[in-house]
mmCIF file of C-alpha atoms and ligand atoms in Angstrom:
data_model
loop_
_atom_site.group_PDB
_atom_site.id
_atom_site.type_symbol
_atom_site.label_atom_id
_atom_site.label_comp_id
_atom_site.label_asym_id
_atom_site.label_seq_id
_atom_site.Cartn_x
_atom_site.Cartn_y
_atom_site.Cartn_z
ATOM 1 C CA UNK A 1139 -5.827 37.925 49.642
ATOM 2 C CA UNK A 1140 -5.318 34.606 47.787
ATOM 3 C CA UNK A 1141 -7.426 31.574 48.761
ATOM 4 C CA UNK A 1142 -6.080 29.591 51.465
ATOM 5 C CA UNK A 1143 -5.892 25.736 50.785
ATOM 6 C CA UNK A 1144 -6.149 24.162 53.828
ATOM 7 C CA UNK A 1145 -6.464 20.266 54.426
ATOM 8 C CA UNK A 1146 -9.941 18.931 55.192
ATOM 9 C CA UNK A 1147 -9.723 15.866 55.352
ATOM 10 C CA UNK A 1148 -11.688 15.168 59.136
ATOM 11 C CA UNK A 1149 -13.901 17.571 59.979
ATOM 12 C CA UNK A 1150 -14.420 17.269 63.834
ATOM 13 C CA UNK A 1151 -17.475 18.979 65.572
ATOM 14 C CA UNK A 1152 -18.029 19.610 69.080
ATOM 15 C CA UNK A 1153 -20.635 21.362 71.140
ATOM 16 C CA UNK A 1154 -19.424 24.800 71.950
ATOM 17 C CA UNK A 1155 -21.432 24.594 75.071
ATOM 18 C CA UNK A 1156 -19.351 21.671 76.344
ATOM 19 C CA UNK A 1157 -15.642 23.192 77.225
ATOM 20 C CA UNK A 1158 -14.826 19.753 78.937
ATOM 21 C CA UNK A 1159 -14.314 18.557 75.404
ATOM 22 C CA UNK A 1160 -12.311 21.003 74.089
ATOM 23 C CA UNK A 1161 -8.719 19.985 74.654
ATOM 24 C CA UNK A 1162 -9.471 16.260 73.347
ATOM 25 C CA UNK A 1163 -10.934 18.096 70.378
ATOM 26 C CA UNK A 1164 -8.198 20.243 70.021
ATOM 27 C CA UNK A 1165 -5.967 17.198 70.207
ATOM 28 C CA UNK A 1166 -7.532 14.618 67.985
ATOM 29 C CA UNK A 1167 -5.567 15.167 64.818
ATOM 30 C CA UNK A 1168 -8.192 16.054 62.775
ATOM 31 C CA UNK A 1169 -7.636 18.974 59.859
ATOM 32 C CA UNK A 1170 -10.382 20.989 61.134
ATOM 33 C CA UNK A 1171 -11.951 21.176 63.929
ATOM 34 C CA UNK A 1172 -15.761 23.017 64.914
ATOM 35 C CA UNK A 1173 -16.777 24.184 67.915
ATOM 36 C CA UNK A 1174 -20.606 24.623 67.279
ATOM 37 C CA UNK A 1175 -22.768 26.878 68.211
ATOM 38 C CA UNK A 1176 -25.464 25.566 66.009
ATOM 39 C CA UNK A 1177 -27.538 21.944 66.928
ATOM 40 C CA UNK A 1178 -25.666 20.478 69.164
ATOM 41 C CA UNK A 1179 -25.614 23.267 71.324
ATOM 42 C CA UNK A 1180 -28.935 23.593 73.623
ATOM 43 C CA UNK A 1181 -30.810 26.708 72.178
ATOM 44 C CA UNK A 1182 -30.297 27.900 76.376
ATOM 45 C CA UNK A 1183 -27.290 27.855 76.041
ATOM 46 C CA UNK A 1184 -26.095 28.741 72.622
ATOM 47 C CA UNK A 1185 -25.044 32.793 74.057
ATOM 48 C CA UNK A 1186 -22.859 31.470 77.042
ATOM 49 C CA UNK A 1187 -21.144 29.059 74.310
ATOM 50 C CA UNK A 1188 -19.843 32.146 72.577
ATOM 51 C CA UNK A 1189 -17.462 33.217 74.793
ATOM 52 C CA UNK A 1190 -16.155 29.544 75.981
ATOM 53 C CA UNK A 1191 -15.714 29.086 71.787
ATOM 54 C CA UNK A 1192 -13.742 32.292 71.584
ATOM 55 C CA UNK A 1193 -11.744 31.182 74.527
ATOM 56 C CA UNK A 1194 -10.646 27.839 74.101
ATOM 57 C CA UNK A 1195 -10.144 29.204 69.973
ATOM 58 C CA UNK A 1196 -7.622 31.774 71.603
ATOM 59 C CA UNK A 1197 -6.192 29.423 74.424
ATOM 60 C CA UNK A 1198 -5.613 25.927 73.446
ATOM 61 C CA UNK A 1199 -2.751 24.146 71.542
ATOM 62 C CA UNK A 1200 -4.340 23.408 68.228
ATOM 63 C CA UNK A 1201 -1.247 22.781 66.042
ATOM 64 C CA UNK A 1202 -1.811 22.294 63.130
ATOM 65 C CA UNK A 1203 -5.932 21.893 63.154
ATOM 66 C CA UNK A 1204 -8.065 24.492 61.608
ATOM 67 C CA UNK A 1205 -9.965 26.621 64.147
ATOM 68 C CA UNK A 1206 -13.832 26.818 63.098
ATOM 69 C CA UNK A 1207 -16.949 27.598 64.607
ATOM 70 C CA UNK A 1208 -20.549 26.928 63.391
ATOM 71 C CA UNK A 1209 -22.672 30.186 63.953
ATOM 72 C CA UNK A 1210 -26.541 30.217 63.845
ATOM 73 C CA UNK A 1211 -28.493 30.201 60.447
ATOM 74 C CA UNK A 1212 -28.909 33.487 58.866
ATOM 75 C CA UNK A 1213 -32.598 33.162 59.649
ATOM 76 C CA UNK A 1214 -32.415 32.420 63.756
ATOM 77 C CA UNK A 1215 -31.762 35.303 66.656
ATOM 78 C CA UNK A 1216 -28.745 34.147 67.301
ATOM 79 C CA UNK A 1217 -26.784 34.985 63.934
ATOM 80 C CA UNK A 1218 -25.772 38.403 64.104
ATOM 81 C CA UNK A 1219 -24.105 38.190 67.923
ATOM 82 C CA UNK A 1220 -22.337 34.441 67.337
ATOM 83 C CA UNK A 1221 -20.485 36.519 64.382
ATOM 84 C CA UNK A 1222 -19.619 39.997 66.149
ATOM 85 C CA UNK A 1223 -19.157 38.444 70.097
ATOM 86 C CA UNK A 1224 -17.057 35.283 68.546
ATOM 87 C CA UNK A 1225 -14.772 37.366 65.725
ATOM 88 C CA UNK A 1226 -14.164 39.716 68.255
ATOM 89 C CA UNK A 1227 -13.148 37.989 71.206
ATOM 90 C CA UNK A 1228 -11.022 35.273 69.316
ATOM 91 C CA UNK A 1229 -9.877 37.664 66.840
ATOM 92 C CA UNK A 1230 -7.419 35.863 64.067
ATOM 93 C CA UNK A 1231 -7.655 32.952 66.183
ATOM 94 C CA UNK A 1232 -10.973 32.112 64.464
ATOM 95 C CA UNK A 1233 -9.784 30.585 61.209
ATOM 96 C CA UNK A 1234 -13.034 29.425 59.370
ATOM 97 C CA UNK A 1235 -16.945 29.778 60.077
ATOM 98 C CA UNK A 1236 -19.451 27.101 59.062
ATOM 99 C CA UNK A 1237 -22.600 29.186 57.903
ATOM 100 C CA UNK A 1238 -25.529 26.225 58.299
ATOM 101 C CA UNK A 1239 -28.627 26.311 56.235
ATOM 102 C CA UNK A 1240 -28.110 28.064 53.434
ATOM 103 C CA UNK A 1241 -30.620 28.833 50.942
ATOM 104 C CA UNK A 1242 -28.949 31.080 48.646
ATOM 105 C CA UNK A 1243 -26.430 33.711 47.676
ATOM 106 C CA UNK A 1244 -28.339 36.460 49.950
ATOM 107 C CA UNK A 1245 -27.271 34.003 53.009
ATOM 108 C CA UNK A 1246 -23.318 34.287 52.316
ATOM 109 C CA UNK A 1247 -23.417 38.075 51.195
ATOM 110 C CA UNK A 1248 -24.844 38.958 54.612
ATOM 111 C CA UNK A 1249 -22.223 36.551 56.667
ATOM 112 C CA UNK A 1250 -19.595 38.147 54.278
ATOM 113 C CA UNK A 1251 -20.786 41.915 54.722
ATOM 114 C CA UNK A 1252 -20.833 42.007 58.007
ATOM 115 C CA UNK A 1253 -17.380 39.817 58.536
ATOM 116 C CA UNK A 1254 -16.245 43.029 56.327
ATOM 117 C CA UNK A 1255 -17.243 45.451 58.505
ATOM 118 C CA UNK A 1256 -16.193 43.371 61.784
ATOM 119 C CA UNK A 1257 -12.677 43.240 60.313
ATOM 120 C CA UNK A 1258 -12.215 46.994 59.112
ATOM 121 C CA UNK A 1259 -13.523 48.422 63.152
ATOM 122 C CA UNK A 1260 -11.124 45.540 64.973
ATOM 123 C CA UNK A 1261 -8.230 46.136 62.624
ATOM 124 C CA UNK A 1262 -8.131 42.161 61.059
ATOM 125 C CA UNK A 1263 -6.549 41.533 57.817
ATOM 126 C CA UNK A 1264 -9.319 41.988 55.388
ATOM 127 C CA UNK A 1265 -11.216 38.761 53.937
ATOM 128 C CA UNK A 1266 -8.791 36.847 56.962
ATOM 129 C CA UNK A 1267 -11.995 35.373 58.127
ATOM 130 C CA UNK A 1268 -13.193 32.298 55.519
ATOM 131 C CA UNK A 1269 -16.246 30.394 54.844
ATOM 132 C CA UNK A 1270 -17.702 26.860 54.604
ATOM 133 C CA UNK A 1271 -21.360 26.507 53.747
ATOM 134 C CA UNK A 1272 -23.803 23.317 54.210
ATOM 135 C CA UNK A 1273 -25.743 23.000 52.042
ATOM 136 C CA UNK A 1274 -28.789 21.176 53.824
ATOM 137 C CA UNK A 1275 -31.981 22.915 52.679
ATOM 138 C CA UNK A 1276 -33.472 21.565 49.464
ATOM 139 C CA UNK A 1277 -33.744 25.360 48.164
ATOM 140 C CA UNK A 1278 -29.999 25.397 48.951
ATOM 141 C CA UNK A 1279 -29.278 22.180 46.651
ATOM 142 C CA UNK A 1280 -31.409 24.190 43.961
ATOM 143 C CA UNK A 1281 -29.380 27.337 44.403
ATOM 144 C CA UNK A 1282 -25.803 26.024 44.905
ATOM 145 C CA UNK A 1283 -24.459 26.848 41.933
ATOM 146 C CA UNK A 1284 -24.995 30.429 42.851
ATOM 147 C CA UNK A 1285 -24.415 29.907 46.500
ATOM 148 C CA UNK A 1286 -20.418 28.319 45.684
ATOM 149 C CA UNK A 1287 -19.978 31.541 43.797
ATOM 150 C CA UNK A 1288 -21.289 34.045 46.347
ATOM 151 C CA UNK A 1289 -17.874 35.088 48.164
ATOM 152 C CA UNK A 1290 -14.330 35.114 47.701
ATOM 153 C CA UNK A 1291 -14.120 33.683 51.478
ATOM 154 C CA UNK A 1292 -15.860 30.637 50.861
ATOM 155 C CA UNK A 1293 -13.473 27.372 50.725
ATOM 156 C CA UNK A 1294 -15.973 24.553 50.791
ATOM 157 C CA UNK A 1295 -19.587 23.218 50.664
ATOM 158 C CA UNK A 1296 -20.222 20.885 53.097
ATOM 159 C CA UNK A 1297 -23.264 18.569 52.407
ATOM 160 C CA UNK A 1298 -25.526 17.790 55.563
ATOM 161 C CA UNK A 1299 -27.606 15.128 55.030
ATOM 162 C CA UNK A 1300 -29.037 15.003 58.601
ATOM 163 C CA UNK A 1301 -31.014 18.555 57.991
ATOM 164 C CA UNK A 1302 -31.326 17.515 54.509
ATOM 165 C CA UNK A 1303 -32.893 14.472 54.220
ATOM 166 C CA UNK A 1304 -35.674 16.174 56.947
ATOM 167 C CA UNK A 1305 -36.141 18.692 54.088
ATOM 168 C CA UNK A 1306 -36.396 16.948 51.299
ATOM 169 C CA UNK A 1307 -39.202 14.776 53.992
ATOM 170 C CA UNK A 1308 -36.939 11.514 52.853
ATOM 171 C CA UNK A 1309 -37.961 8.787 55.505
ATOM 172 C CA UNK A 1310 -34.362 7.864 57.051
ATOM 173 C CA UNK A 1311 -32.726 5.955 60.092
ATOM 174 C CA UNK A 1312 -30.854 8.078 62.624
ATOM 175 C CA UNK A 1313 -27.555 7.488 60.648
ATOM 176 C CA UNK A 1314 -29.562 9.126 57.867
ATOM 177 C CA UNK A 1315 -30.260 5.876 55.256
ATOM 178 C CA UNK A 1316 -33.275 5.245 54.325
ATOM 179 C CA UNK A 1317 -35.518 2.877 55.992
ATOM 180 C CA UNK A 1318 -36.707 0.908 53.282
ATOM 181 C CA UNK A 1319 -34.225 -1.199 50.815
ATOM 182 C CA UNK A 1320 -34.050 1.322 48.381
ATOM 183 C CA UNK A 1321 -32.664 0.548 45.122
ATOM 184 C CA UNK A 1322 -29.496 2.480 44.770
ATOM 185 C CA UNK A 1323 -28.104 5.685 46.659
ATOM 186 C CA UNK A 1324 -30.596 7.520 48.112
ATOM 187 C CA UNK A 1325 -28.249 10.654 48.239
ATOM 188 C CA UNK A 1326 -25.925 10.234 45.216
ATOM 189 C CA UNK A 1327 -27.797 13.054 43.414
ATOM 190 C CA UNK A 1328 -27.840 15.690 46.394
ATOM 191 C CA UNK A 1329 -23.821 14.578 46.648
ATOM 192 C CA UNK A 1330 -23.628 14.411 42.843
ATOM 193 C CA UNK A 1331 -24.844 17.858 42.655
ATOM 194 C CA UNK A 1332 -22.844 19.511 45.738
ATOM 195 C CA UNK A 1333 -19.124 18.300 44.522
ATOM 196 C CA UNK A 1334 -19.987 19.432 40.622
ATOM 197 C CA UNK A 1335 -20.828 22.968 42.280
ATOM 198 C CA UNK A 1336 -17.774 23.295 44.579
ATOM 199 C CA UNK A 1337 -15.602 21.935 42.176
ATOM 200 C CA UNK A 1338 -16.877 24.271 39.127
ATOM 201 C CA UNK A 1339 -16.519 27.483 41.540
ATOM 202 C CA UNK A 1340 -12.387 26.081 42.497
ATOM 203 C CA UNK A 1341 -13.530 25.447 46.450
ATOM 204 C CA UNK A 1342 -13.946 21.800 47.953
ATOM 205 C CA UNK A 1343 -16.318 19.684 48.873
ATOM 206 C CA UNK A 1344 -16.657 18.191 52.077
ATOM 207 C CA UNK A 1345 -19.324 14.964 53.170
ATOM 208 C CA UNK A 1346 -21.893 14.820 55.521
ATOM 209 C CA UNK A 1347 -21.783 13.606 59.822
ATOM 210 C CA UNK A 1348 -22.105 9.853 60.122
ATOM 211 C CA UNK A 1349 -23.495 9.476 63.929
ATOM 212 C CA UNK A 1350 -23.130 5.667 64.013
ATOM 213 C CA UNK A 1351 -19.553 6.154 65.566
ATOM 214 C CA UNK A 1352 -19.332 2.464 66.506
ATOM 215 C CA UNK A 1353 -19.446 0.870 62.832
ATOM 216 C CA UNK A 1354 -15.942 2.390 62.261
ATOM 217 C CA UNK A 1355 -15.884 -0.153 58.828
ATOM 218 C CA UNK A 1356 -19.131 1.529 57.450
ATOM 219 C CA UNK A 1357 -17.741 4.920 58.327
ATOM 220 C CA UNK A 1358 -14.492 4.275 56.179
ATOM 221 C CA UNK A 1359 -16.843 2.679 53.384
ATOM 222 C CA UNK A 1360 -18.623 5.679 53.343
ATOM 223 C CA UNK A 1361 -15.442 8.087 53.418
ATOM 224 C CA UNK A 1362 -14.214 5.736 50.514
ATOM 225 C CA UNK A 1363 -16.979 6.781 48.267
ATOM 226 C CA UNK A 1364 -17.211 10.064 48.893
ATOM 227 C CA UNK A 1365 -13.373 10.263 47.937
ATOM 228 C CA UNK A 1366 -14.059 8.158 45.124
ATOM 229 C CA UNK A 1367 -16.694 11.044 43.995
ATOM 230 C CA UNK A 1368 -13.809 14.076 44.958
ATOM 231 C CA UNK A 1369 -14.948 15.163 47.792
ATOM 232 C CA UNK A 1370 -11.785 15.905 49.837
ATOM 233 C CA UNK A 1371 -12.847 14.782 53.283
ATOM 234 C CA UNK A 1372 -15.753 14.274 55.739
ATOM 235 C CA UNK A 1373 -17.588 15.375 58.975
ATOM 236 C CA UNK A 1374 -16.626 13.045 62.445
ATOM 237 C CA UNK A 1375 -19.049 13.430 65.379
ATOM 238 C CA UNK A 1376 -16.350 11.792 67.476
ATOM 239 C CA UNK A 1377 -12.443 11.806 67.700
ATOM 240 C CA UNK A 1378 -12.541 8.187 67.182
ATOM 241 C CA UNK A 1379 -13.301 8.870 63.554
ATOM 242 C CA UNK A 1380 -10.696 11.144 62.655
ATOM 243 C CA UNK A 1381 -8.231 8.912 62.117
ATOM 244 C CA UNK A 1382 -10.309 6.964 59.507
ATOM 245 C CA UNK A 1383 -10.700 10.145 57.798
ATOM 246 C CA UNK A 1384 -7.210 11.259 57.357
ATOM 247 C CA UNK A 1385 -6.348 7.760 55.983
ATOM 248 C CA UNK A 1386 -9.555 7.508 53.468
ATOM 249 C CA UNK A 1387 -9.230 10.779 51.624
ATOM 250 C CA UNK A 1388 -4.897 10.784 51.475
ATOM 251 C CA UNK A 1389 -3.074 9.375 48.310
ATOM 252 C CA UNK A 1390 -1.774 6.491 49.309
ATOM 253 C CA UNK A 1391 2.109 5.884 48.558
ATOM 254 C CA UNK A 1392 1.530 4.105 45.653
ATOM 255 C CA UNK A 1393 -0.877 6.384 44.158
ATOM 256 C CA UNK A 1394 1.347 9.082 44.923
ATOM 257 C CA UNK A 1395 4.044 6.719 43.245
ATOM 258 C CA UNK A 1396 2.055 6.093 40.394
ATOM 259 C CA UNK A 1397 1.310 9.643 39.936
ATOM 260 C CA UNK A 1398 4.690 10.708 39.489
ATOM 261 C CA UNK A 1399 5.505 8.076 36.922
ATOM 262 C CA UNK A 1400 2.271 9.333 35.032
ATOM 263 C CA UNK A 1401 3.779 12.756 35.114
ATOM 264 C CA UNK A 1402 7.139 11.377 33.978
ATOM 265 C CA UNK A 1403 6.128 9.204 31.097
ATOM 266 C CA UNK A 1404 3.672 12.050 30.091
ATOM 267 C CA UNK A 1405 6.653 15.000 29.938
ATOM 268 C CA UNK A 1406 9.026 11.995 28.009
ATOM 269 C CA UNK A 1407 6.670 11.999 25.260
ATOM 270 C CA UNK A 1408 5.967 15.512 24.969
ATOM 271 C CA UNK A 1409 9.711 16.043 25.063
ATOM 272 C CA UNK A 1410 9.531 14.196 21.705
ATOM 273 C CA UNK A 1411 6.517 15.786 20.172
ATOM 274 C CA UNK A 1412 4.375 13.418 20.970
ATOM 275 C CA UNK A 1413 0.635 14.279 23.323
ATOM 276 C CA UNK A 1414 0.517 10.610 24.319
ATOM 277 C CA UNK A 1415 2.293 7.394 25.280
ATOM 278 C CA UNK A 1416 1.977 4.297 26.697
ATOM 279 C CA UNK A 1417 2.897 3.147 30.701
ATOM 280 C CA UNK A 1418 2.088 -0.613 31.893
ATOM 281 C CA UNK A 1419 0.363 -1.401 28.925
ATOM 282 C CA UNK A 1420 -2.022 1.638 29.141
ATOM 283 C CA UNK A 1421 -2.536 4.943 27.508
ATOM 284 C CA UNK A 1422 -1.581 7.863 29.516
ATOM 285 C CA UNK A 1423 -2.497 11.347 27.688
ATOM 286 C CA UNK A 1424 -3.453 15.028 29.631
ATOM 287 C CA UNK A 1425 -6.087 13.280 31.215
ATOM 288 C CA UNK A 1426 -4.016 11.246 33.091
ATOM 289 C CA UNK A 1427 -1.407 14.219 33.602
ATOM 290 C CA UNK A 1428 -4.639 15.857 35.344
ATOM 291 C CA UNK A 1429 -5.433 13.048 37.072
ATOM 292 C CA UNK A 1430 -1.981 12.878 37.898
ATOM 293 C CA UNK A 1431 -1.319 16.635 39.002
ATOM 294 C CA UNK A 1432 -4.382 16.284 41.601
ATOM 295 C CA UNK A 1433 -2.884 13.600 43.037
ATOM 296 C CA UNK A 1434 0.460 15.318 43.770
ATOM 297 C CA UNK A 1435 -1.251 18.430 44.653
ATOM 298 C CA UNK A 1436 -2.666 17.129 47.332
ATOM 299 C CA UNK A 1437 0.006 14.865 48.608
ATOM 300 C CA UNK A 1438 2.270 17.959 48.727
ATOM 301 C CA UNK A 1439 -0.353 19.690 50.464
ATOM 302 C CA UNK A 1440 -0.704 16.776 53.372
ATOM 303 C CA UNK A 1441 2.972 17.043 53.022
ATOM 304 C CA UNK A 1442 3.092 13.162 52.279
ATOM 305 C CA UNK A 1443 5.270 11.227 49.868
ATOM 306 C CA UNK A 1444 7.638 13.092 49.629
ATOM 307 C CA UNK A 1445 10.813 10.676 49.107
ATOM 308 C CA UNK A 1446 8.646 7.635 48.539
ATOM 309 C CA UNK A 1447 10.310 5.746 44.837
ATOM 310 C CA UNK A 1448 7.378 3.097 45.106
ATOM 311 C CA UNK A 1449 5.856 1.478 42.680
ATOM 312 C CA UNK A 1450 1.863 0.440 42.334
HETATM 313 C C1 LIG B 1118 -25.363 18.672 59.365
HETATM 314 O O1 LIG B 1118 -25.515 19.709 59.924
HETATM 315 C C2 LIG B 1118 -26.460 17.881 58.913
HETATM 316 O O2 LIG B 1118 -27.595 18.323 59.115
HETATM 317 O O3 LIG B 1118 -26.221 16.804 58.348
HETATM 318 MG MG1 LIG B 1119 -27.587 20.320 59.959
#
């Protein structure tokens, strides 16, 4: 089966014990949207959630949001029965499942071995089940290369730095920054590290939760450099969020605008045997064409820009 591509550009989690949220969830807008069976689900009742995940995955008017769950880490009780009671009760309904705490490859081939065998005894298109991994552990940063190459189903890496910066023992505010003035970005090389793995292995990267949902501003500042870095979107702990997403990590009509006439002056000059040329003053050679062609890619994907003859 070929890899989906799928917007991400809000990530939207909600507590899979908490069905009163559901429908707002499912009508926030965002690309993707978790219902999670992981931390913000009481340990009491993380079995109970299972079925009112599978449910509301089956029953409610997504359009055109991604259905996830989070299960359990690999290395909890829960694992094994958020997999077979969830995949089987919302069947293809369940688009995506958010595999939390990964250390290494071992943790995906076990998700992805027994998703196998869950789809061949319910009769589900084979591999119709895809992954996202956070990578949240510090043994998981060291082993990501390995880990963004351990399945065909995996789409993204997420990176968590809630669960992270615990183990790495980094001393951080509740919004995860660190406490002291710290020279720099405390988390540009776990960041650094997780988009150069996704995007080596072809999958996406996706940023951490930001739980100070009332400083909308530093939430878009912090969107703005993760986009600036490539990751393609970002975790909201609340709908208000989504929005701010969706804008921050979409070409905006004049970069889509631009794009084109990067991709126009680059095909003139090849026309005419030549590999470079000049636009506004500037160079543009196959590095801007690639520059160029990821722009476009993903405006066609958002299905934005279509008609827009703009100019930067
Ligand atoms: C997400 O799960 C995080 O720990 O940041
Ligand atoms: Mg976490």
């Amino acid at each position: 089966m070929a890899r989906p591509v799928r917007p991400r550009r809000s990530e939207l989690a909600t507590p899979a014990s908490n069905d009163h949220m559901f429908a707002k969830a499912a009508g926030a807008g965002a690309d993707l949207v978790f219902l999670d069976l992981e931390d913000a689900c009481a340990p009491a009742e993380r079995e109970a959630a299972r079925g009112k995940a599978a449910r509301a995955l089956r029953e409610l008017d997504w359009g055109r949001t991604t259905r996830a769950i989070r299960m359990n880490g690999v290395d909890t009780r829960w694992a094994h029965g958020d997999l077979i009671e969830v995949v089987t009760a919302a069947r293809e309904a369940l688009q995506v499942i958010i595999v939390p705490k990964v250390r290494g490859a071992r943790d995906v081939w076990w998700v992805d071995v027994l998703l196998t065998q869950l789809e061949e005894t319910l009769g589900l298109p084979r591999k119709g089940v895809r992954l996202e991994v956070l990578i949240e552990e510090t043994e998981g940063l060291e082993n990501v290369g390995e880990i963004a190459r351990a399945s065909d189903r995996l789409e993204a890496l997420i990176f968590g730095a809630g669960d992270f910066s615990a183990s790495q023992g980094a001393r951080v505010d509740t919004n995860f920054d660190p406490v002291v003035d710290y020279p720099g970005d405390l988390w540009h090389y776990a960041r650094s590290r997780v988009v150069v793995a996704a995007r080596s292995a072809g999958i996406d990267a996706i940023d951490a939760p930001f739980p100070n949902y009332l400083t909308p501003d530093a939430y878009r500042t912090a969107c703005d450099r993760a986009a600036a870095m490539g990751y393609v979107g970002k975790w909201a702990i609340h709908p208000s969020q989504v929005e701010i997403a969706n804008t921050a990590f979409a070409p905006t009509p004049a970069e889509i605008a631009h794009a084109r006439r990067v991709v126009a002056a680059y095909r003139e000059a090849e026309a005419g045997g030549r590999g470079a040329t000049r636009l506004d003053g500037m160079l543009v050679d196959a590095a801007h064409l690639r520059h160029a062609a990821t722009v476009a890619a993903t405006a066609d994907l958002l299905g934005i820009g279509e008609n827009s003859e703009e100019t930067p």
